[in-house]
CSV table of N, CA and C in Angstrom, one decimal:
chain,number,residue,atom,x,y,z
A,1,ARG,N,86.8,-25.1,48.3
A,1,ARG,CA,86.4,-26.5,47.9
A,1,ARG,C,84.9,-26.7,48.2
A,2,ARG,N,84.3,-26.0,49.2
A,2,ARG,CA,82.9,-26.3,49.5
A,2,ARG,C,82.0,-25.2,48.9
A,3,SER,N,82.5,-24.4,48.1
A,3,SER,CA,81.7,-23.3,47.5
A,3,SER,C,81.4,-23.7,46.0
A,4,SER,N,80.3,-23.2,45.5
A,4,SER,CA,80.0,-23.5,44.1
A,4,SER,C,80.5,-22.3,43.3
A,5,ASP,N,81.2,-21.3,43.9
A,5,ASP,CA,81.7,-20.2,43.1
A,5,ASP,C,82.8,-20.6,42.1
A,6,LEU,N,82.7,-20.0,41.0
A,6,LEU,CA,83.8,-20.3,40.0
A,6,LEU,C,85.0,-19.4,40.2
A,7,VAL,N,86.2,-19.9,40.1
A,7,VAL,CA,87.3,-19.1,40.3
A,7,VAL,C,88.3,-19.4,39.1
A,8,ARG,N,89.1,-18.4,38.8
A,8,ARG,CA,90.1,-18.5,37.8
A,8,ARG,C,91.5,-18.7,38.4
A,9,PHE,N,92.2,-19.7,38.0
A,9,PHE,CA,93.5,-19.9,38.5
A,9,PHE,C,94.5,-20.1,37.3
A,10,SER,N,95.5,-19.4,37.4
A,10,SER,CA,96.5,-19.5,36.3
A,10,SER,C,97.9,-19.5,36.9
A,11,GLU,N,98.7,-20.5,36.6
A,11,GLU,CA,100.0,-20.6,37.2
A,11,GLU,C,100.9,-21.3,36.2
A,12,TYR,N,102.2,-21.0,36.3
A,12,TYR,CA,103.2,-21.8,35.6
A,12,TYR,C,103.5,-23.1,36.3
A,13,VAL,N,103.2,-24.2,35.7
A,13,VAL,CA,103.6,-25.5,36.3
A,13,VAL,C,104.1,-26.4,35.2
A,14,TYR,N,104.8,-27.5,35.6
A,14,TYR,CA,105.2,-28.5,34.6
A,14,TYR,C,105.2,-29.8,35.3
A,15,ARG,N,105.2,-30.9,34.6
A,15,ARG,CA,105.2,-32.3,35.1
A,15,ARG,C,106.4,-33.0,34.5
A,16,PRO,N,107.4,-33.4,35.4
A,16,PRO,CA,108.5,-34.2,34.9
A,16,PRO,C,108.0,-35.5,34.2
A,17,TRP,N,108.7,-36.0,33.2
A,17,TRP,CA,108.3,-37.1,32.4
A,17,TRP,C,107.9,-38.3,33.2
A,18,ASP,N,108.7,-38.6,34.3
A,18,ASP,CA,108.5,-39.9,35.0
A,18,ASP,C,107.7,-39.8,36.3
A,19,THR,N,106.9,-38.8,36.4
A,19,THR,CA,106.1,-38.6,37.7
A,19,THR,C,104.8,-38.0,37.4
A,20,HIS,N,103.9,-38.0,38.4
A,20,HIS,CA,102.6,-37.3,38.2
A,20,HIS,C,102.5,-36.1,39.1
A,21,VAL,N,103.6,-35.6,39.6
A,21,VAL,CA,103.7,-34.4,40.4
A,21,VAL,C,103.8,-33.2,39.6
A,22,LEU,N,103.1,-32.1,39.9
A,22,LEU,CA,103.2,-30.8,39.2
A,22,LEU,C,104.2,-30.0,40.0
A,23,CYS,N,105.1,-29.4,39.3
A,23,CYS,CA,106.2,-28.6,39.9
A,23,CYS,C,106.1,-27.1,39.3
A,24,THR,N,106.6,-26.2,40.2
A,24,THR,CA,106.7,-24.8,39.8
A,24,THR,C,108.1,-24.5,39.4
A,25,PRO,N,108.4,-24.0,38.2
A,25,PRO,CA,109.8,-23.7,37.8
A,25,PRO,C,110.3,-22.6,38.7
A,26,GLU,N,111.6,-22.7,39.0
A,26,GLU,CA,112.3,-21.7,39.9
A,26,GLU,C,112.6,-20.5,39.0
A,27,GLY,N,112.5,-19.3,39.6
A,27,GLY,CA,112.9,-18.1,39.0
A,27,GLY,C,111.9,-17.5,38.0
A,28,VAL,N,110.7,-18.1,37.9
A,28,VAL,CA,109.7,-17.6,37.0
A,28,VAL,C,108.7,-16.7,37.8
A,29,THR,N,108.7,-15.5,37.5
A,29,THR,CA,107.7,-14.6,38.1
A,29,THR,C,107.0,-13.8,37.0
A,30,TRP,N,105.7,-13.5,37.3
A,30,TRP,CA,104.9,-12.7,36.3
A,30,TRP,C,103.8,-12.1,37.1
A,31,ASN,N,103.4,-10.9,36.5
A,31,ASN,CA,102.3,-10.2,37.1
A,31,ASN,C,101.0,-10.6,36.5
A,32,LYS,N,100.2,-11.4,37.2
A,32,LYS,CA,99.0,-12.0,36.7
A,32,LYS,C,97.9,-11.0,36.5
A,33,SER,N,98.0,-9.8,37.0
A,33,SER,CA,97.0,-8.8,36.8
A,33,SER,C,97.5,-7.6,36.0
A,34,ALA,N,98.6,-7.7,35.3
A,34,ALA,CA,99.1,-6.6,34.5
A,34,ALA,C,98.1,-6.2,33.5
A,35,VAL,N,97.9,-4.9,33.3
A,35,VAL,CA,97.0,-4.4,32.3
A,35,VAL,C,97.6,-4.6,30.9
A,36,ILE,N,96.9,-5.2,30.0
A,36,ILE,CA,97.3,-5.4,28.6
A,36,ILE,C,96.6,-4.4,27.8
A,37,ASN,N,97.3,-3.5,27.1
A,37,ASN,CA,96.8,-2.6,26.1
A,37,ASN,C,96.9,-3.2,24.8
A,38,ILE,N,95.8,-3.5,24.2
A,38,ILE,CA,95.8,-4.1,22.8
A,38,ILE,C,95.6,-3.0,21.8
A,39,LEU,N,96.7,-2.8,21.0
A,39,LEU,CA,96.7,-1.7,20.1
A,39,LEU,C,96.2,-2.1,18.7
A,40,LEU,N,95.2,-1.3,18.2
A,40,LEU,CA,94.7,-1.6,16.9
A,40,LEU,C,94.7,-0.3,16.1
A,41,THR,N,94.9,-0.4,14.8
A,41,THR,CA,94.8,0.7,13.9
A,41,THR,C,93.9,0.1,12.7
A,42,ILE,N,92.8,0.9,12.4
A,42,ILE,CA,91.9,0.3,11.5
A,42,ILE,C,91.5,1.4,10.4
A,43,GLY,N,91.0,0.9,9.3
A,43,GLY,CA,90.6,1.7,8.2
A,43,GLY,C,90.2,0.7,7.0
A,44,ASN,N,90.0,1.3,5.9
A,44,ASN,CA,89.8,0.5,4.7
A,44,ASN,C,88.7,-0.6,4.8
A,45,LYS,N,87.5,-0.2,5.2
A,45,LYS,CA,86.4,-1.1,5.2
A,45,LYS,C,86.7,-2.4,6.0
A,46,GLN,N,87.2,-2.3,7.2
A,46,GLN,CA,87.5,-3.5,8.0
A,46,GLN,C,86.4,-3.7,9.1
A,47,GLY,N,85.2,-3.2,8.9
A,47,GLY,CA,84.1,-3.3,9.8
A,47,GLY,C,83.8,-4.7,10.3
A,48,SER,N,83.7,-5.7,9.4
A,48,SER,CA,83.4,-7.1,9.8
A,48,SER,C,84.5,-7.7,10.6
A,49,TRP,N,85.7,-7.3,10.3
A,49,TRP,CA,86.9,-7.9,11.1
A,49,TRP,C,86.9,-7.2,12.5
A,50,ILE,N,86.6,-6.0,12.6
A,50,ILE,CA,86.5,-5.3,13.9
A,50,ILE,C,85.5,-6.0,14.7
A,51,LEU,N,84.3,-6.2,14.2
A,51,LEU,CA,83.3,-6.9,14.9
A,51,LEU,C,83.7,-8.3,15.3
A,52,HIS,N,84.4,-9.0,14.5
A,52,HIS,CA,85.0,-10.3,14.8
A,52,HIS,C,85.9,-10.2,16.0
A,53,PHE,N,86.8,-9.3,16.0
A,53,PHE,CA,87.7,-9.1,17.1
A,53,PHE,C,87.0,-8.7,18.4
A,54,LEU,N,86.1,-7.8,18.3
A,54,LEU,CA,85.3,-7.3,19.5
A,54,LEU,C,84.5,-8.5,20.1
A,55,ASN,N,84.0,-9.3,19.2
A,55,ASN,CA,83.2,-10.5,19.7
A,55,ASN,C,84.1,-11.4,20.5
A,56,HIS,N,85.3,-11.7,20.0
A,56,HIS,CA,86.2,-12.6,20.7
A,56,HIS,C,86.6,-12.0,22.0
A,57,MET,N,86.9,-10.7,22.1
A,57,MET,CA,87.4,-10.1,23.3
A,57,MET,C,86.2,-10.0,24.3
A,58,SER,N,85.0,-9.8,23.8
A,58,SER,CA,83.9,-9.7,24.7
A,58,SER,C,83.6,-11.1,25.3
A,59,LYS,N,83.8,-12.2,24.5
A,59,LYS,CA,83.6,-13.5,25.1
A,59,LYS,C,84.7,-13.9,26.1
A,60,ILE,N,85.9,-13.4,25.8
A,60,ILE,CA,87.0,-13.7,26.8
A,60,ILE,C,86.7,-13.0,28.1
A,61,PHE,N,86.2,-11.7,28.0
A,61,PHE,CA,85.9,-11.0,29.2
A,61,PHE,C,84.8,-11.7,30.0
A,62,LYS,N,83.7,-12.1,29.3
A,62,LYS,CA,82.6,-12.8,30.0
A,62,LYS,C,83.0,-14.1,30.6
A,63,LYS,N,83.9,-14.8,29.9
A,63,LYS,CA,84.3,-16.2,30.4
A,63,LYS,C,85.3,-16.1,31.5
A,64,THR,N,86.2,-15.2,31.5
A,64,THR,CA,87.3,-15.1,32.5
A,64,THR,C,87.0,-14.0,33.6
A,65,ASN,N,86.2,-13.1,33.3
A,65,ASN,CA,86.0,-11.9,34.2
A,65,ASN,C,87.2,-11.2,34.4
A,66,ASP,N,88.2,-11.3,33.5
A,66,ASP,CA,89.4,-10.5,33.6
A,66,ASP,C,89.3,-9.2,32.9
A,67,SER,N,89.2,-8.1,33.7
A,67,SER,CA,89.0,-6.8,33.1
A,67,SER,C,90.3,-6.0,33.0
A,68,ASN,N,91.4,-6.6,33.2
A,68,ASN,CA,92.7,-5.9,33.1
A,68,ASN,C,93.3,-5.9,31.7
A,69,PHE,N,92.4,-5.4,30.8
A,69,PHE,CA,92.9,-5.1,29.5
A,69,PHE,C,92.2,-3.9,28.9
A,70,ASN,N,92.8,-3.3,28.0
A,70,ASN,CA,92.3,-2.0,27.4
A,70,ASN,C,92.5,-2.1,25.9
A,71,ILE,N,91.4,-1.9,25.2
A,71,ILE,CA,91.5,-1.9,23.7
A,71,ILE,C,91.7,-0.4,23.3
A,72,VAL,N,92.8,-0.2,22.6
A,72,VAL,CA,93.2,1.2,22.1
A,72,VAL,C,93.2,1.2,20.6
A,73,VAL,N,92.2,2.0,20.1
A,73,VAL,CA,92.0,2.0,18.6
A,73,VAL,C,92.2,3.3,18.0
A,74,THR,N,93.0,3.3,17.0
A,74,THR,CA,93.1,4.5,16.1
A,74,THR,C,92.4,4.2,14.8
A,75,GLU,N,91.4,5.0,14.5
A,75,GLU,CA,90.5,4.7,13.4
A,75,GLU,C,90.8,5.8,12.3
A,76,PHE,N,91.1,5.3,11.1
A,76,PHE,CA,91.3,6.2,9.9
A,76,PHE,C,90.0,6.2,9.1
A,77,ASP,N,89.9,7.2,8.2
A,77,ASP,CA,88.8,7.2,7.2
A,77,ASP,C,88.7,5.9,6.5
A,78,GLY,N,87.5,5.5,6.2
A,78,GLY,CA,87.3,4.3,5.4
A,78,GLY,C,86.7,3.1,6.2
A,79,VAL,N,86.5,3.3,7.5
A,79,VAL,CA,85.9,2.3,8.3
A,79,VAL,C,84.4,2.3,8.1
A,80,ASP,N,83.8,1.1,7.8
A,80,ASP,CA,82.4,1.0,7.4
A,80,ASP,C,81.4,0.7,8.5
A,81,ILE,N,81.8,0.9,9.8
A,81,ILE,CA,80.9,0.8,10.9
A,81,ILE,C,81.1,2.0,11.8
A,82,ASP,N,80.2,2.2,12.8
A,82,ASP,CA,80.4,3.2,13.8
A,82,ASP,C,81.2,2.6,14.9
A,83,MET,N,82.5,2.9,14.9
A,83,MET,CA,83.4,2.3,15.8
A,83,MET,C,83.1,2.6,17.3
A,84,LYS,N,82.7,3.8,17.6
A,84,LYS,CA,82.3,4.2,19.0
A,84,LYS,C,81.2,3.3,19.5
A,85,GLU,N,80.2,3.1,18.6
A,85,GLU,CA,79.0,2.4,19.0
A,85,GLU,C,79.4,0.9,19.1
A,86,ALA,N,80.2,0.4,18.2
A,86,ALA,CA,80.6,-1.0,18.3
A,86,ALA,C,81.4,-1.3,19.6
A,87,LEU,N,82.3,-0.4,20.0
A,87,LEU,CA,83.0,-0.6,21.3
A,87,LEU,C,82.0,-0.5,22.5
A,88,LYS,N,81.1,0.4,22.4
A,88,LYS,CA,80.1,0.6,23.5
A,88,LYS,C,79.3,-0.7,23.6
A,89,LYS,N,78.8,-1.2,22.5
A,89,LYS,CA,77.9,-2.4,22.6
A,89,LYS,C,78.6,-3.7,22.9
A,90,SER,N,80.0,-3.7,22.7
A,90,SER,CA,80.7,-4.9,23.0
A,90,SER,C,80.7,-5.4,24.4
A,91,GLY,N,80.5,-4.5,25.3
A,91,GLY,CA,80.6,-4.9,26.8
A,91,GLY,C,82.0,-5.0,27.3
A,92,ILE,N,82.9,-4.6,26.5
A,92,ILE,CA,84.3,-4.6,26.9
A,92,ILE,C,84.5,-3.4,27.9
A,93,PRO,N,85.0,-3.6,29.1
A,93,PRO,CA,85.0,-2.5,30.1
A,93,PRO,C,85.9,-1.3,29.8
A,94,HIS,N,87.1,-1.6,29.2
A,94,HIS,CA,88.0,-0.5,29.0
A,94,HIS,C,88.4,-0.4,27.6
A,95,TYR,N,88.3,0.8,27.0
A,95,TYR,CA,88.8,1.1,25.7
A,95,TYR,C,89.0,2.6,25.5
A,96,GLN,N,89.9,2.9,24.5
A,96,GLN,CA,90.2,4.2,24.1
A,96,GLN,C,90.0,4.2,22.6
A,97,HIS,N,89.6,5.4,22.0
A,97,HIS,CA,89.3,5.5,20.6
A,97,HIS,C,89.7,6.8,20.1
A,98,LEU,N,90.5,6.8,19.0
A,98,LEU,CA,90.9,8.1,18.4
A,98,LEU,C,90.5,8.0,16.9
A,99,ARG,N,89.7,9.0,16.5
A,99,ARG,CA,89.2,9.0,15.1
A,99,ARG,C,90.0,10.0,14.3
A,100,LEU,N,90.6,9.6,13.2
A,100,LEU,CA,91.5,10.4,12.4
A,100,LEU,C,90.8,10.6,11.0
A,101,ARG,N,90.7,11.8,10.5
A,101,ARG,CA,90.0,12.1,9.3
A,101,ARG,C,91.1,12.2,8.1
A,102,GLU,N,91.7,11.0,7.9
A,102,GLU,CA,92.7,11.0,6.8
A,102,GLU,C,92.9,9.5,6.4
A,103,GLY,N,93.7,9.3,5.3
A,103,GLY,CA,93.9,8.0,4.8
A,103,GLY,C,94.7,7.1,5.8
A,104,PHE,N,94.5,5.8,5.7
A,104,PHE,CA,95.1,4.8,6.5
A,104,PHE,C,96.6,4.8,6.5
A,105,LYS,N,97.2,4.9,7.7
A,105,LYS,CA,98.7,4.8,7.9
A,105,LYS,C,98.9,4.0,9.1
A,106,LYS,N,99.2,2.7,8.9
A,106,LYS,CA,99.3,1.7,10.0
A,106,LYS,C,100.3,2.1,11.1
A,107,ALA,N,101.6,2.3,10.7
A,107,ALA,CA,102.6,2.6,11.6
A,107,ALA,C,102.3,3.8,12.5
A,108,TRP,N,101.8,4.9,11.8
A,108,TRP,CA,101.5,6.1,12.5
A,108,TRP,C,100.3,5.9,13.5
A,109,GLY,N,99.4,5.1,13.0
A,109,GLY,CA,98.2,4.8,13.9
A,109,GLY,C,98.6,4.0,15.1
A,110,LEU,N,99.5,3.1,15.0
A,110,LEU,CA,100.0,2.3,16.1
A,110,LEU,C,100.8,3.2,17.1
A,111,GLN,N,101.6,4.1,16.6
A,111,GLN,CA,102.3,5.0,17.4
A,111,GLN,C,101.4,5.9,18.2
A,112,LEU,N,100.3,6.4,17.6
A,112,LEU,CA,99.3,7.2,18.3
A,112,LEU,C,98.6,6.4,19.3
A,113,ALA,N,98.3,5.2,19.0
A,113,ALA,CA,97.7,4.3,20.0
A,113,ALA,C,98.6,4.1,21.2
A,114,ALA,N,99.9,3.8,21.0
A,114,ALA,CA,100.8,3.6,22.0
A,114,ALA,C,100.9,4.9,22.9
A,115,ASN,N,100.9,6.0,22.2
A,115,ASN,CA,101.0,7.3,23.0
A,115,ASN,C,99.8,7.6,23.9
A,116,MET,N,98.7,6.9,23.6
A,116,MET,CA,97.5,7.1,24.5
A,116,MET,C,97.6,6.3,25.8
A,117,VAL,N,98.5,5.4,25.9
A,117,VAL,CA,98.7,4.6,27.1
A,117,VAL,C,99.6,5.3,28.1
A,118,THR,N,99.1,5.5,29.3
A,118,THR,CA,99.8,6.3,30.3
A,118,THR,C,100.4,5.5,31.4
A,119,ASN,N,100.1,4.3,31.5
A,119,ASN,CA,100.6,3.4,32.6
A,119,ASN,C,101.9,2.8,32.1
A,120,PRO,N,103.1,3.2,32.7
A,120,PRO,CA,104.3,2.7,32.3
A,120,PRO,C,104.6,1.2,32.7
A,121,ASN,N,103.7,0.7,33.6
A,121,ASN,CA,103.9,-0.7,34.0
A,121,ASN,C,102.9,-1.7,33.3
A,122,SER,N,102.2,-1.2,32.3
A,122,SER,CA,101.3,-2.0,31.5
A,122,SER,C,102.0,-2.6,30.3
A,123,ILE,N,101.3,-3.5,29.7
A,123,ILE,CA,101.9,-4.2,28.5
A,123,ILE,C,101.2,-3.6,27.2
A,124,LEU,N,102.0,-3.4,26.2
A,124,LEU,CA,101.5,-3.0,24.9
A,124,LEU,C,101.6,-4.2,24.0
A,125,PHE,N,100.4,-4.5,23.4
A,125,PHE,CA,100.4,-5.7,22.5
A,125,PHE,C,99.7,-5.2,21.2
A,126,VAL,N,100.4,-5.4,20.1
A,126,VAL,CA,99.8,-5.1,18.8
A,126,VAL,C,99.1,-6.3,18.3
A,127,MET,N,97.8,-6.1,17.9
A,127,MET,CA,97.0,-7.2,17.6
A,127,MET,C,96.4,-7.1,16.1
A,128,ASP,N,96.3,-8.3,15.5
A,128,ASP,CA,95.7,-8.4,14.2
A,128,ASP,C,94.2,-8.7,14.4
A,129,LEU,N,93.3,-8.1,13.6
A,129,LEU,CA,91.9,-8.3,13.7
A,129,LEU,C,91.4,-9.7,13.3
A,130,HIS,N,92.2,-10.3,12.5
A,130,HIS,CA,91.7,-11.5,11.7
A,130,HIS,C,91.9,-12.8,12.5
A,131,LEU,N,92.3,-12.8,13.7
A,131,LEU,CA,92.6,-14.0,14.5
A,131,LEU,C,91.4,-14.5,15.3
A,132,ASP,N,91.4,-15.8,15.5
A,132,ASP,CA,90.5,-16.4,16.5
A,132,ASP,C,91.3,-16.4,17.8
A,133,ILE,N,90.7,-15.9,18.9
A,133,ILE,CA,91.5,-15.7,20.1
A,133,ILE,C,91.0,-16.6,21.2
A,134,PRO,N,91.9,-17.4,21.8
A,134,PRO,CA,91.4,-18.4,22.8
A,134,PRO,C,91.2,-17.6,24.2
A,135,ASN,N,90.4,-18.3,25.0
A,135,ASN,CA,90.1,-17.7,26.3
A,135,ASN,C,91.4,-17.4,27.2
A,136,HIS,N,92.4,-18.2,27.0
A,136,HIS,CA,93.6,-18.0,27.8
A,136,HIS,C,94.6,-17.0,27.2
A,137,PHE,N,94.2,-16.2,26.2
A,137,PHE,CA,95.0,-15.2,25.6
A,137,PHE,C,95.6,-14.2,26.5
A,138,LEU,N,94.8,-13.6,27.4
A,138,LEU,CA,95.4,-12.6,28.3
A,138,LEU,C,96.5,-13.1,29.2
A,139,ASP,N,96.2,-14.3,29.8
A,139,ASP,CA,97.3,-14.9,30.6
A,139,ASP,C,98.5,-15.2,29.8
A,140,ASP,N,98.3,-15.7,28.6
A,140,ASP,CA,99.5,-16.0,27.8
A,140,ASP,C,100.3,-14.8,27.5
A,141,VAL,N,99.7,-13.7,27.2
A,141,VAL,CA,100.4,-12.4,26.9
A,141,VAL,C,101.2,-12.0,28.2
A,142,ARG,N,100.6,-12.1,29.3
A,142,ARG,CA,101.3,-11.7,30.6
A,142,ARG,C,102.5,-12.6,30.8
A,143,LYS,N,102.4,-13.9,30.6
A,143,LYS,CA,103.5,-14.8,30.9
A,143,LYS,C,104.6,-14.6,29.9
A,144,VAL,N,104.3,-14.4,28.7
A,144,VAL,CA,105.4,-14.2,27.7
A,144,VAL,C,106.1,-12.9,27.9
A,145,SER,N,105.3,-11.9,28.3
A,145,SER,CA,105.8,-10.6,28.5
A,145,SER,C,106.9,-10.6,29.7
A,146,GLN,N,106.5,-11.3,30.8
A,146,GLN,CA,107.5,-11.4,31.9
A,146,GLN,C,108.7,-12.1,31.5
A,147,GLU,N,108.6,-13.2,30.7
A,147,GLU,CA,109.8,-13.9,30.3
A,147,GLU,C,110.8,-13.1,29.5
A,148,CYS,N,110.2,-12.2,28.7
A,148,CYS,CA,111.0,-11.3,27.9
A,148,CYS,C,111.8,-10.3,28.7
A,149,HIS,N,111.4,-10.0,29.9
A,149,HIS,CA,112.0,-8.9,30.7
A,149,HIS,C,113.1,-9.5,31.6
A,150,LYS,N,113.4,-10.7,31.5
A,150,LYS,CA,114.5,-11.3,32.4
A,150,LYS,C,115.9,-10.8,31.9
């Protein structure tokens, strides 16, 4: 309270209709620092959309200082940017990249991306490049993931 340091706080709470008290639901648990592996498969001149996605994720990282995510990209022929350079310049702390010299195959690319993840306790999340991503995205993925495992 007496510090000017910024901190991030994320918790499940709710407020009953007729009160101003915040309550914590019983039986809800989630790993607030679980690593999220965001799986992408790209090709077919998607360079501008890749940059759109990386820009959003870079802003999220800078805003939240949450580094518990990993971008996992399988790249097929037909990408119109240097993917390695784009990842490097993004400032995103963790990423994996696999370049394939063949035509685009989305399902196979996602499987290869999933195979690159070695932590069995992490979250796999398949992502579309075309979305605008809010700053609370990583926390939302972690919460939903834990609810699904009940």
